[in-house]
Amino acid sequence: MRTLAILNQKGGVGKTTTAVNFSAALARRGHRVCLVDLDPQAHASLHLAQKLTPSARPGCHMYHVFVEQVPLVEICHQADEHLQVAPAHIDLAAVEVELAGTAGRELLLRRRLEEAGKRWDFVVMDCPPSLGILTLNALCAVEEVVLPLQPHFLALHGLSKLLETLEVVATRSNPRLRLSGVLLCMYESNTRLAQEVERDIDQFLQSWRGQNRPWSEAKLFRTRIRRNVRLAEAPSFGTSIFDYAPKSPGAADYEALAQEFLESAPPLPPEITEEAFAQTMQQLSQPVQ
Ligand SMILES: Nc1ncnc2c1ncn2[C@@H]1O[C@H](COP(=O)(O)OP(=O)(O)OP(=O)(O)O)[C@@H](O)[C@H]1O
Ligand SMILES: [Mg+2]
């Protein structure tokens, strides 16, 4: 089972579009996929709303998984033959406050996932645009992080905070955690800016190679998700790009991403020592521009 979080604390970079359509692309190939919606905005759940059949526990969603220990499998809706969705709800926003003071609150999702066993080949988590308790739960539960970026000015701004969070979680709670790749979304190949950002990201990733950090082996995905209006339209039809516009560039790009992802073996987890951790904290104290 490969478990991944689609994460960037920056809003509107393509996390949900990627979580939904990448999951759908994997499921179309026969892989058993669970898409976990961790965003109280519930955009991933709404994106597939027309496809969802009832779950074993009507009215239950991720809030109940966190706060009432409802098993993950019981809230899953079938969206397609091989695709299940664990939906979010605005109530999920209350988890932050309701779990304040609960010991081990960042490990709740990991426990629920362990209970579910190996019933899926892939678990894909759509994270909210923040580094709060929901995102921390995702990072403690998964082995891989995919970072969608929109190639524009300041695309890398804020990345140091995200990497610092990865390092903290990897050192303290989840040594298997690593960044598997950066994905360029809403890509416009003919702009100089996109090419400059692409070069900056590549240089940044290269500069960390072999340094035993959770992002040291991360790659820039060869597949770029081009800007395509069909991808923006699909959510209002409550379905993935493969049902809404199967011949669109958006469908082709997410299909290519699934292919590229499946070709790559999961990178080995780094060995993070306390010394490396302290050193990284120092290096990361300067924000990346
Ligand atoms: N490749 C694309 N081409 C055109 N529109 C896109 C593309 N990817 C995403 N969008 C649109 O851009 C907007 C933001 O995308 P999305 O919701 O996936 O981002 P997000 O990172 O999940 O946002 P949030 O941080 O609010 O959760 C949406 O309206 C979506 O339909
Ligand atoms: Mg989103």
PDB file of N, CA and C in Angstrom, residues 51-132:
ATOM      1  N   LYS A  51     -20.953  10.958  -7.904  1.00  0.00           N
ATOM      2  CA  LYS A  51     -20.532   9.570  -8.070  1.00  0.00           C
ATOM      3  C   LYS A  51     -20.728   8.741  -6.800  1.00  0.00           C
ATOM      4  N   LEU A  52     -20.932   9.446  -5.657  1.00  0.00           N
ATOM      5  CA  LEU A  52     -20.862   8.732  -4.376  1.00  0.00           C
ATOM      6  C   LEU A  52     -22.122   7.928  -4.064  1.00  0.00           C
ATOM      7  N   THR A  53     -21.934   6.654  -3.741  1.00  0.00           N
ATOM      8  CA  THR A  53     -23.042   5.826  -3.267  1.00  0.00           C
ATOM      9  C   THR A  53     -23.011   5.863  -1.728  1.00  0.00           C
ATOM     10  N   PRO A  54     -24.114   5.526  -1.051  1.00  0.00           N
ATOM     11  CA  PRO A  54     -24.149   5.672   0.413  1.00  0.00           C
ATOM     12  C   PRO A  54     -23.076   4.835   1.123  1.00  0.00           C
ATOM     13  N   SER A  55     -22.648   5.334   2.272  1.00  0.00           N
ATOM     14  CA  SER A  55     -21.658   4.595   3.065  1.00  0.00           C
ATOM     15  C   SER A  55     -22.389   3.746   4.099  1.00  0.00           C
ATOM     16  N   ALA A  56     -21.614   2.948   4.857  1.00  0.00           N
ATOM     17  CA  ALA A  56     -22.207   2.104   5.894  1.00  0.00           C
ATOM     18  C   ALA A  56     -22.780   2.941   7.040  1.00  0.00           C
ATOM     19  N   ARG A  57     -22.286   4.174   7.172  1.00  0.00           N
ATOM     20  CA  ARG A  57     -22.708   5.038   8.272  1.00  0.00           C
ATOM     21  C   ARG A  57     -23.203   6.365   7.716  1.00  0.00           C
ATOM     22  N   PRO A  58     -24.443   6.426   7.265  1.00  0.00           N
ATOM     23  CA  PRO A  58     -24.948   7.664   6.677  1.00  0.00           C
ATOM     24  C   PRO A  58     -24.774   8.837   7.645  1.00  0.00           C
ATOM     25  N   GLY A  59     -24.370   9.969   7.109  1.00  0.00           N
ATOM     26  CA  GLY A  59     -24.207  11.165   7.940  1.00  0.00           C
ATOM     27  C   GLY A  59     -22.864  11.255   8.637  1.00  0.00           C
ATOM     28  N   CYS A  60     -22.051  10.202   8.549  1.00  0.00           N
ATOM     29  CA  CYS A  60     -20.732  10.259   9.189  1.00  0.00           C
ATOM     30  C   CYS A  60     -19.660  10.636   8.168  1.00  0.00           C
ATOM     31  N   HIS A  61     -18.680  11.368   8.626  1.00  0.00           N
ATOM     32  CA  HIS A  61     -17.593  11.803   7.752  1.00  0.00           C
ATOM     33  C   HIS A  61     -16.303  11.887   8.567  1.00  0.00           C
ATOM     34  N   MET A  62     -15.289  12.553   8.038  1.00  0.00           N
ATOM     35  CA  MET A  62     -13.975  12.530   8.695  1.00  0.00           C
ATOM     36  C   MET A  62     -14.007  13.095  10.119  1.00  0.00           C
ATOM     37  N   TYR A  63     -14.904  14.005  10.390  1.00  0.00           N
ATOM     38  CA  TYR A  63     -15.023  14.538  11.749  1.00  0.00           C
ATOM     39  C   TYR A  63     -15.245  13.377  12.736  1.00  0.00           C
ATOM     40  N   HIS A  64     -16.143  12.456  12.361  1.00  0.00           N
ATOM     41  CA  HIS A  64     -16.464  11.340  13.252  1.00  0.00           C
ATOM     42  C   HIS A  64     -15.287  10.369  13.395  1.00  0.00           C
ATOM     43  N   VAL A  65     -14.477  10.294  12.331  1.00  0.00           N
ATOM     44  CA  VAL A  65     -13.290   9.439  12.395  1.00  0.00           C
ATOM     45  C   VAL A  65     -12.309  10.003  13.433  1.00  0.00           C
ATOM     46  N   PHE A  66     -12.176  11.332  13.450  1.00  0.00           N
ATOM     47  CA  PHE A  66     -11.245  11.958  14.399  1.00  0.00           C
ATOM     48  C   PHE A  66     -11.806  12.009  15.818  1.00  0.00           C
ATOM     49  N   VAL A  67     -13.069  12.412  15.939  1.00  0.00           N
ATOM     50  CA  VAL A  67     -13.584  12.749  17.265  1.00  0.00           C
ATOM     51  C   VAL A  67     -14.325  11.582  17.928  1.00  0.00           C
ATOM     52  N   GLU A  68     -14.955  10.730  17.118  1.00  0.00           N
ATOM     53  CA  GLU A  68     -15.738   9.629  17.716  1.00  0.00           C
ATOM     54  C   GLU A  68     -15.160   8.254  17.402  1.00  0.00           C
ATOM     55  N   GLN A  69     -13.938   8.251  16.868  1.00  0.00           N
ATOM     56  CA  GLN A  69     -13.231   6.987  16.550  1.00  0.00           C
ATOM     57  C   GLN A  69     -14.043   6.053  15.652  1.00  0.00           C
ATOM     58  N   VAL A  70     -14.864   6.614  14.784  1.00  0.00           N
ATOM     59  CA  VAL A  70     -15.590   5.780  13.810  1.00  0.00           C
ATOM     60  C   VAL A  70     -14.555   5.205  12.834  1.00  0.00           C
ATOM     61  N   PRO A  71     -14.604   3.893  12.549  1.00  0.00           N
ATOM     62  CA  PRO A  71     -13.622   3.324  11.613  1.00  0.00           C
ATOM     63  C   PRO A  71     -13.693   3.986  10.233  1.00  0.00           C
ATOM     64  N   LEU A  72     -12.521   4.193   9.663  1.00  0.00           N
ATOM     65  CA  LEU A  72     -12.435   4.861   8.350  1.00  0.00           C
ATOM     66  C   LEU A  72     -13.291   4.145   7.305  1.00  0.00           C
ATOM     67  N   VAL A  73     -13.229   2.821   7.299  1.00  0.00           N
ATOM     68  CA  VAL A  73     -13.955   2.069   6.253  1.00  0.00           C
ATOM     69  C   VAL A  73     -15.465   2.306   6.332  1.00  0.00           C
ATOM     70  N   GLU A  74     -15.969   2.599   7.519  1.00  0.00           N
ATOM     71  CA  GLU A  74     -17.427   2.757   7.661  1.00  0.00           C
ATOM     72  C   GLU A  74     -17.951   4.067   7.095  1.00  0.00           C
ATOM     73  N   ILE A  75     -17.068   5.049   6.920  1.00  0.00           N
ATOM     74  CA  ILE A  75     -17.546   6.323   6.350  1.00  0.00           C
ATOM     75  C   ILE A  75     -17.245   6.425   4.853  1.00  0.00           C
ATOM     76  N   CYS A  76     -16.571   5.400   4.318  1.00  0.00           N
ATOM     77  CA  CYS A  76     -16.184   5.464   2.898  1.00  0.00           C
ATOM     78  C   CYS A  76     -17.378   5.263   1.973  1.00  0.00           C
ATOM     79  N   HIS A  77     -17.445   6.117   0.968  1.00  0.00           N
ATOM     80  CA  HIS A  77     -18.451   5.991  -0.087  1.00  0.00           C
ATOM     81  C   HIS A  77     -17.761   5.426  -1.320  1.00  0.00           C
ATOM     82  N   GLN A  78     -18.471   4.590  -2.039  1.00  0.00           N
ATOM     83  CA  GLN A  78     -17.938   4.072  -3.297  1.00  0.00           C
ATOM     84  C   GLN A  78     -18.163   5.138  -4.365  1.00  0.00           C
ATOM     85  N   ALA A  79     -17.101   5.524  -5.076  1.00  0.00           N
ATOM     86  CA  ALA A  79     -17.259   6.525  -6.137  1.00  0.00           C
ATOM     87  C   ALA A  79     -17.157   5.865  -7.516  1.00  0.00           C
ATOM     88  N   ASP A  80     -16.472   4.761  -7.553  1.00  0.00           N
ATOM     89  CA  ASP A  80     -16.289   3.992  -8.778  1.00  0.00           C
ATOM     90  C   ASP A  80     -15.894   2.592  -8.354  1.00  0.00           C
ATOM     91  N   GLU A  81     -15.756   1.715  -9.335  1.00  0.00           N
ATOM     92  CA  GLU A  81     -15.471   0.325  -8.959  1.00  0.00           C
ATOM     93  C   GLU A  81     -14.286   0.212  -7.979  1.00  0.00           C
ATOM     94  N   HIS A  82     -13.220   0.957  -8.265  1.00  0.00           N
ATOM     95  CA  HIS A  82     -12.024   0.831  -7.424  1.00  0.00           C
ATOM     96  C   HIS A  82     -11.739   2.071  -6.591  1.00  0.00           C
ATOM     97  N   LEU A  83     -12.622   3.044  -6.622  1.00  0.00           N
ATOM     98  CA  LEU A  83     -12.352   4.306  -5.909  1.00  0.00           C
ATOM     99  C   LEU A  83     -13.327   4.525  -4.768  1.00  0.00           C
ATOM    100  N   GLN A  84     -12.769   4.698  -3.562  1.00  0.00           N
ATOM    101  CA  GLN A  84     -13.599   5.031  -2.410  1.00  0.00           C
ATOM    102  C   GLN A  84     -13.224   6.420  -1.908  1.00  0.00           C
ATOM    103  N   VAL A  85     -14.190   7.099  -1.300  1.00  0.00           N
ATOM    104  CA  VAL A  85     -13.952   8.454  -0.803  1.00  0.00           C
ATOM    105  C   VAL A  85     -14.367   8.536   0.662  1.00  0.00           C
ATOM    106  N   ALA A  86     -13.451   9.005   1.500  1.00  0.00           N
ATOM    107  CA  ALA A  86     -13.779   9.302   2.902  1.00  0.00           C
ATOM    108  C   ALA A  86     -14.043  10.811   2.949  1.00  0.00           C
ATOM    109  N   PRO A  87     -15.315  11.203   3.036  1.00  0.00           N
ATOM    110  CA  PRO A  87     -15.635  12.620   2.818  1.00  0.00           C
ATOM    111  C   PRO A  87     -15.369  13.522   4.020  1.00  0.00           C
ATOM    112  N   ALA A  88     -15.212  14.792   3.703  1.00  0.00           N
ATOM    113  CA  ALA A  88     -15.058  15.820   4.736  1.00  0.00           C
ATOM    114  C   ALA A  88     -16.380  16.560   4.895  1.00  0.00           C
ATOM    115  N   HIS A  89     -16.398  17.459   5.857  1.00  0.00           N
ATOM    116  CA  HIS A  89     -17.589  18.259   6.156  1.00  0.00           C
ATOM    117  C   HIS A  89     -17.068  19.494   6.869  1.00  0.00           C
ATOM    118  N   ILE A  90     -17.810  20.577   6.822  1.00  0.00           N
ATOM    119  CA  ILE A  90     -17.368  21.805   7.475  1.00  0.00           C
ATOM    120  C   ILE A  90     -17.094  21.589   8.971  1.00  0.00           C
ATOM    121  N   ASP A  91     -17.800  20.616   9.587  1.00  0.00           N
ATOM    122  CA  ASP A  91     -17.578  20.308  11.018  1.00  0.00           C
ATOM    123  C   ASP A  91     -16.126  19.941  11.321  1.00  0.00           C
ATOM    124  N   LEU A  92     -15.431  19.469  10.288  1.00  0.00           N
ATOM    125  CA  LEU A  92     -14.036  19.059  10.468  1.00  0.00           C
ATOM    126  C   LEU A  92     -13.180  20.229  10.977  1.00  0.00           C
ATOM    127  N   ALA A  93     -13.636  21.445  10.711  1.00  0.00           N
ATOM    128  CA  ALA A  93     -12.901  22.633  11.165  1.00  0.00           C
ATOM    129  C   ALA A  93     -12.821  22.673  12.695  1.00  0.00           C
ATOM    130  N   ALA A  94     -13.765  22.007  13.361  1.00  0.00           N
ATOM    131  CA  ALA A  94     -13.805  22.053  14.825  1.00  0.00           C
ATOM    132  C   ALA A  94     -12.800  21.091  15.466  1.00  0.00           C
ATOM    133  N   VAL A  95     -12.237  20.191  14.658  1.00  0.00           N
ATOM    134  CA  VAL A  95     -11.332  19.184  15.199  1.00  0.00           C
ATOM    135  C   VAL A  95     -10.145  19.830  15.925  1.00  0.00           C
ATOM    136  N   GLU A  96      -9.638  20.882  15.307  1.00  0.00           N
ATOM    137  CA  GLU A  96      -8.482  21.604  15.874  1.00  0.00           C
ATOM    138  C   GLU A  96      -8.739  21.958  17.344  1.00  0.00           C
ATOM    139  N   VAL A  97      -9.913  22.530  17.608  1.00  0.00           N
ATOM    140  CA  VAL A  97     -10.257  22.979  18.956  1.00  0.00           C
ATOM    141  C   VAL A  97     -10.658  21.788  19.830  1.00  0.00           C
ATOM    142  N   GLU A  98     -11.469  20.895  19.276  1.00  0.00           N
ATOM    143  CA  GLU A  98     -11.992  19.793  20.089  1.00  0.00           C
ATOM    144  C   GLU A  98     -10.916  18.818  20.548  1.00  0.00           C
ATOM    145  N   LEU A  99      -9.843  18.734  19.751  1.00  0.00           N
ATOM    146  CA  LEU A  99      -8.789  17.795  20.143  1.00  0.00           C
ATOM    147  C   LEU A  99      -7.654  18.471  20.903  1.00  0.00           C
ATOM    148  N   ALA A 100      -7.767  19.796  21.091  1.00  0.00           N
ATOM    149  CA  ALA A 100      -6.707  20.509  21.816  1.00  0.00           C
ATOM    150  C   ALA A 100      -6.548  19.865  23.188  1.00  0.00           C
ATOM    151  N   GLY A 101      -5.333  19.544  23.549  1.00  0.00           N
ATOM    152  CA  GLY A 101      -5.104  18.943  24.868  1.00  0.00           C
ATOM    153  C   GLY A 101      -5.194  17.423  24.864  1.00  0.00           C
ATOM    154  N   THR A 102      -5.656  16.821  23.764  1.00  0.00           N
ATOM    155  CA  THR A 102      -5.710  15.349  23.698  1.00  0.00           C
ATOM    156  C   THR A 102      -4.310  14.823  23.386  1.00  0.00           C
ATOM    157  N   ALA A 103      -3.803  13.947  24.224  1.00  0.00           N
ATOM    158  CA  ALA A 103      -2.463  13.389  23.991  1.00  0.00           C
ATOM    159  C   ALA A 103      -2.470  12.548  22.719  1.00  0.00           C
ATOM    160  N   GLY A 104      -1.436  12.689  21.913  1.00  0.00           N
ATOM    161  CA  GLY A 104      -1.291  11.888  20.693  1.00  0.00           C
ATOM    162  C   GLY A 104      -2.321  12.221  19.627  1.00  0.00           C
ATOM    163  N   ARG A 105      -2.832  13.448  19.660  1.00  0.00           N
ATOM    164  CA  ARG A 105      -3.912  13.802  18.728  1.00  0.00           C
ATOM    165  C   ARG A 105      -3.450  13.813  17.266  1.00  0.00           C
ATOM    166  N   GLU A 106      -2.124  13.945  17.043  1.00  0.00           N
ATOM    167  CA  GLU A 106      -1.642  13.949  15.654  1.00  0.00           C
ATOM    168  C   GLU A 106      -1.528  12.528  15.088  1.00  0.00           C
ATOM    169  N   LEU A 107      -1.758  11.526  15.951  1.00  0.00           N
ATOM    170  CA  LEU A 107      -1.607  10.133  15.490  1.00  0.00           C
ATOM    171  C   LEU A 107      -2.942   9.431  15.248  1.00  0.00           C
ATOM    172  N   LEU A 108      -4.046  10.165  15.389  1.00  0.00           N
ATOM    173  CA  LEU A 108      -5.374   9.543  15.290  1.00  0.00           C
ATOM    174  C   LEU A 108      -5.623   8.904  13.924  1.00  0.00           C
ATOM    175  N   LEU A 109      -5.265   9.650  12.889  1.00  0.00           N
ATOM    176  CA  LEU A 109      -5.535   9.141  11.539  1.00  0.00           C
ATOM    177  C   LEU A 109      -4.671   7.914  11.236  1.00  0.00           C
ATOM    178  N   ARG A 110      -3.434   7.956  11.694  1.00  0.00           N
ATOM    179  CA  ARG A 110      -2.553   6.787  11.502  1.00  0.00           C
ATOM    180  C   ARG A 110      -3.200   5.543  12.114  1.00  0.00           C
ATOM    181  N   ARG A 111      -3.753   5.694  13.317  1.00  0.00           N
ATOM    182  CA  ARG A 111      -4.390   4.530  13.977  1.00  0.00           C
ATOM    183  C   ARG A 111      -5.570   4.025  13.149  1.00  0.00           C
ATOM    184  N   ARG A 112      -6.406   4.963  12.694  1.00  0.00           N
ATOM    185  CA  ARG A 112      -7.592   4.563  11.919  1.00  0.00           C
ATOM    186  C   ARG A 112      -7.163   3.860  10.630  1.00  0.00           C
ATOM    187  N   LEU A 113      -6.064   4.336  10.042  1.00  0.00           N
ATOM    188  CA  LEU A 113      -5.571   3.736   8.802  1.00  0.00           C
ATOM    189  C   LEU A 113      -5.001   2.336   9.077  1.00  0.00           C
ATOM    190  N   GLU A 114      -4.297   2.206  10.172  1.00  0.00           N
ATOM    191  CA  GLU A 114      -3.750   0.881  10.544  1.00  0.00           C
ATOM    192  C   GLU A 114      -4.886  -0.113  10.781  1.00  0.00           C
ATOM    193  N   GLU A 115      -5.959   0.353  11.430  1.00  0.00           N
ATOM    194  CA  GLU A 115      -7.121  -0.518  11.676  1.00  0.00           C
ATOM    195  C   GLU A 115      -7.732  -1.011  10.362  1.00  0.00           C
ATOM    196  N   ALA A 116      -7.680  -0.150   9.354  1.00  0.00           N
ATOM    197  CA  ALA A 116      -8.313  -0.493   8.070  1.00  0.00           C
ATOM    198  C   ALA A 116      -7.557  -1.601   7.352  1.00  0.00           C
ATOM    199  N   GLY A 117      -6.299  -1.807   7.752  1.00  0.00           N
ATOM    200  CA  GLY A 117      -5.505  -2.876   7.134  1.00  0.00           C
ATOM    201  C   GLY A 117      -5.092  -2.507   5.721  1.00  0.00           C
ATOM    202  N   LYS A 118      -4.779  -3.527   4.930  1.00  0.00           N
ATOM    203  CA  LYS A 118      -4.242  -3.249   3.587  1.00  0.00           C
ATOM    204  C   LYS A 118      -5.322  -3.457   2.526  1.00  0.00           C
ATOM    205  N   ARG A 119      -6.470  -2.839   2.729  1.00  0.00           N
ATOM    206  CA  ARG A 119      -7.574  -3.065   1.788  1.00  0.00           C
ATOM    207  C   ARG A 119      -7.448  -2.219   0.521  1.00  0.00           C
ATOM    208  N   TRP A 120      -6.549  -1.211   0.562  1.00  0.00           N
ATOM    209  CA  TRP A 120      -6.343  -0.363  -0.609  1.00  0.00           C
ATOM    210  C   TRP A 120      -4.906  -0.476  -1.106  1.00  0.00           C
ATOM    211  N   ASP A 121      -4.706  -0.188  -2.395  1.00  0.00           N
ATOM    212  CA  ASP A 121      -3.350  -0.129  -2.941  1.00  0.00           C
ATOM    213  C   ASP A 121      -2.775   1.268  -2.735  1.00  0.00           C
ATOM    214  N   PHE A 122      -3.668   2.270  -2.761  1.00  0.00           N
ATOM    215  CA  PHE A 122      -3.236   3.655  -2.577  1.00  0.00           C
ATOM    216  C   PHE A 122      -4.210   4.379  -1.645  1.00  0.00           C
ATOM    217  N   VAL A 123      -3.657   5.154  -0.729  1.00  0.00           N
ATOM    218  CA  VAL A 123      -4.478   6.075   0.053  1.00  0.00           C
ATOM    219  C   VAL A 123      -3.956   7.471  -0.262  1.00  0.00           C
ATOM    220  N   VAL A 124      -4.843   8.320  -0.772  1.00  0.00           N
ATOM    221  CA  VAL A 124      -4.451   9.670  -1.199  1.00  0.00           C
ATOM    222  C   VAL A 124      -5.197  10.674  -0.323  1.00  0.00           C
ATOM    223  N   MET A 125      -4.446  11.555   0.336  1.00  0.00           N
ATOM    224  CA  MET A 125      -5.097  12.512   1.241  1.00  0.00           C
ATOM    225  C   MET A 125      -5.041  13.921   0.664  1.00  0.00           C
ATOM    226  N   ASP A 126      -6.192  14.541   0.586  1.00  0.00           N
ATOM    227  CA  ASP A 126      -6.263  15.934   0.131  1.00  0.00           C
ATOM    228  C   ASP A 126      -6.199  16.824   1.372  1.00  0.00           C
ATOM    229  N   CYS A 127      -5.105  17.558   1.533  1.00  0.00           N
ATOM    230  CA  CYS A 127      -4.891  18.347   2.752  1.00  0.00           C
ATOM    231  C   CYS A 127      -5.456  19.757   2.604  1.00  0.00           C
ATOM    232  N   PRO A 128      -5.824  20.363   3.741  1.00  0.00           N
ATOM    233  CA  PRO A 128      -6.270  21.761   3.699  1.00  0.00           C
ATOM    234  C   PRO A 128      -5.066  22.691   3.501  1.00  0.00           C
ATOM    235  N   PRO A 129      -5.314  23.947   3.148  1.00  0.00           N
ATOM    236  CA  PRO A 129      -4.190  24.880   2.951  1.00  0.00           C
ATOM    237  C   PRO A 129      -3.670  25.445   4.277  1.00  0.00           C
ATOM    238  N   SER A 130      -3.208  24.575   5.138  1.00  0.00           N
ATOM    239  CA  SER A 130      -2.650  25.018   6.419  1.00  0.00           C
ATOM    240  C   SER A 130      -1.776  23.900   6.955  1.00  0.00           C
ATOM    241  N   LEU A 131      -1.000  24.224   7.983  1.00  0.00           N
ATOM    242  CA  LEU A 131      -0.165  23.188   8.606  1.00  0.00           C
ATOM    243  C   LEU A 131      -0.692  22.870  10.003  1.00  0.00           C
ATOM    244  N   GLY A 132      -2.009  22.850  10.145  1.00  0.00           N
ATOM    245  CA  GLY A 132      -2.651  22.583  11.439  1.00  0.00           C
ATOM    246  C   GLY A 132      -2.743  21.097  11.750  1.00  0.00           C
TER     247      GLY A 132
END
